[in-house]
Amino acid sequence: MPTFERIQGAVYCDGLSLAELATRFGTPLYTYDGGAIAARYREVEDAFRDYPHRLHYALKANSTLGIARLLRSLGAAADANSVGEIDVALRAGFAPAEIVFTGVGKTDAELERAIGLGLRSINAESEGEIERIDAIATARGVKARVAVRVNPDIDAKSHPHISTGLKTNKFGVAIADAREMCLRMRGRSGVQIVGLHSHVGSQITQLEPLQRAAEALVALAAELRDAGVAVEHLDIGGGLGIPYEGQRVPTAAEYAASVLPIVRESGLNLILEPGRFLVGQAGMLVTRVVDIKPQAGGKLFVIVDAGMTELMRPMLYGAYHRIEHALAVDRPAAICDIVGPVCETTDTLGKDRSLPRPEVADLLVVFDAGAYGAVMASNYNRRPMPAEVLVKDGEATVIRRRQTFDDLIALES
Ligand SMILES: Cc1ncc(COP(=O)(O)O)c(C=O)c1O
């Protein structure tokens, strides 16, 4: 995927030098390659083209309006995880019938909104949630379209913090209880069970857990059909991983080849909810070196102007991101801990990295930062949220301006 190239040693995104973008827009700066997102989207579409399906882009990965709009323009539908994400989807132009709404702990207010909009489906996480949907929809005189999120008790073999499909995880209705629960719910006046859903984790790099989850949904759909409950769709969630450390990961074609033979026998429409796979590798975080401090043993602390407030993944679940100089630098290598300015020891973007010895004012690029990056940014230490730039057809557009102190304090009295 052509997310970036080096020209005479400098990192370029679709013909624009990241160093020039940093001068123009400041740092820390998120830069996204729109062409790379489009290429990825087409890759997944192509892989599934011979089976009735729809890609519902998981907004949680990156819901900046410009990214949501880009995905919509490519033909995606949306997967929202909160009313805030539903509102982003609507603002980006997605129709309610193109939105599925997932999430543990949906409040009554959120359900009211979702039911009122008439979404493609509310992916319900428990019997209690379906009861509440039924009560709200019945009071409104409508039938809500509900898919049951099933917890298939499958180990996604990903990081424990981003695994969601084990029975010890808080997500979904236990597979053993799902059939009986659907049968109990079928007579409800406010609910129509239209689908079955599962999402067993994120950054999954082996296909077997995704296959087993699809098998579980297909088997449950058949049992329900035999018992008189016919669903319209199977939603197999997202989860496909990307090669943060250069490891071999499944391609979209391999993913399709492994799940389609399983799903095909059901004849049901397929929903996919990819997030990271579509946008992860298309994002780069550009950061400037603020200070250098020697450590005992010859290592360096390279203190940069981005940290856990801009990119939380390394601190949240020990995630690895490649970090390199943005420009050609001809200096001897040094072993570096690349750390942010936030007042927390965990504020380390990369440990023990060998880089041409960095100097103050150098620019570094943190790669593969397009998913679960900017969306998790915070104002901790009263740091303003970074700017985000989308590069498309050789042009850079600010899709989120850098937060000012006035923005940051605006809600306070
Ligand atoms: C229900 C659901 N769908 C889709 C996704 C997107 O996952 P990914 O970005 O790994 O494709 C997630 C993320 O955890 C999720 O919880």
PDB file of C-alpha atoms and ligand atoms in Angstrom, residues 58 60-61 79 81 102 149 197 199 201-203 237-240 273-277 372, ligand 1:
ATOM      1  CA  ALA A  58     -15.684   1.164  12.260  1.00  0.00           C
ATOM      2  CA  LYS A  60     -13.980   4.144  16.436  1.00  0.00           C
ATOM      3  CA  ALA A  61     -10.676   3.637  14.609  1.00  0.00           C
ATOM      4  CA  ASP A  79     -20.329   1.215  12.394  1.00  0.00           C
ATOM      5  CA  ASN A  81     -20.055   2.905  18.940  1.00  0.00           C
ATOM      6  CA  THR A 102     -22.598  -1.361  18.623  1.00  0.00           C
ATOM      7  CA  ARG A 149     -24.046  -9.525  19.555  1.00  0.00           C
ATOM      8  CA  HIS A 197     -23.130 -10.082  15.261  1.00  0.00           C
ATOM      9  CA  HIS A 199     -16.442  -9.071  17.026  1.00  0.00           C
ATOM     10  CA  GLY A 201     -10.996  -8.633  18.986  1.00  0.00           C
ATOM     11  CA  SER A 202      -8.736  -6.217  17.191  1.00  0.00           C
ATOM     12  CA  GLN A 203      -5.265  -6.454  15.601  1.00  0.00           C
ATOM     13  CA  GLY A 237     -17.226  -7.467  12.951  1.00  0.00           C
ATOM     14  CA  GLY A 238     -13.768  -6.075  12.265  1.00  0.00           C
ATOM     15  CA  GLY A 239     -10.455  -7.067  13.745  1.00  0.00           C
ATOM     16  CA  LEU A 240      -8.048  -7.698  10.887  1.00  0.00           C
ATOM     17  CA  GLU A 273     -16.798  -3.724  10.339  1.00  0.00           C
ATOM     18  CA  PRO A 274     -13.144  -3.098   9.500  1.00  0.00           C
ATOM     19  CA  GLY A 275     -11.469  -0.144  11.166  1.00  0.00           C
ATOM     20  CA  ARG A 276      -7.721  -0.460  11.663  1.00  0.00           C
ATOM     21  CA  PHE A 277      -7.213  -2.404   8.411  1.00  0.00           C
ATOM     22  CA  TYR A 372      -6.763   4.465  17.383  1.00  0.00           C
TER      23      TYR A 372
HETATM   24  C1  LIG B   1     -17.801  -3.987  17.549  1.00  0.00           C
HETATM   25  C2  LIG B   1     -16.577  -3.583  16.845  1.00  0.00           C
HETATM   26  N1  LIG B   1     -16.574  -3.573  15.503  1.00  0.00           N
HETATM   27  C3  LIG B   1     -15.479  -3.209  14.788  1.00  0.00           C
HETATM   28  C4  LIG B   1     -14.325  -2.816  15.432  1.00  0.00           C
HETATM   29  C5  LIG B   1     -13.144  -2.434  14.599  1.00  0.00           C
HETATM   30  O1  LIG B   1     -12.071  -3.253  14.833  1.00  0.00           O
HETATM   31  P1  LIG B   1     -10.748  -3.128  13.981  1.00  0.00           P
HETATM   32  O2  LIG B   1     -10.327  -1.709  14.011  1.00  0.00           O
HETATM   33  O3  LIG B   1      -9.806  -4.036  14.660  1.00  0.00           O
HETATM   34  O4  LIG B   1     -11.084  -3.595  12.597  1.00  0.00           O
HETATM   35  C6  LIG B   1     -14.272  -2.818  16.830  1.00  0.00           C
HETATM   36  C7  LIG B   1     -13.030  -2.431  17.523  1.00  0.00           C
HETATM   37  O5  LIG B   1     -12.650  -2.914  18.522  1.00  0.00           O
HETATM   38  C8  LIG B   1     -15.434  -3.187  17.558  1.00  0.00           C
HETATM   39  O6  LIG B   1     -15.443  -3.187  18.891  1.00  0.00           O
END
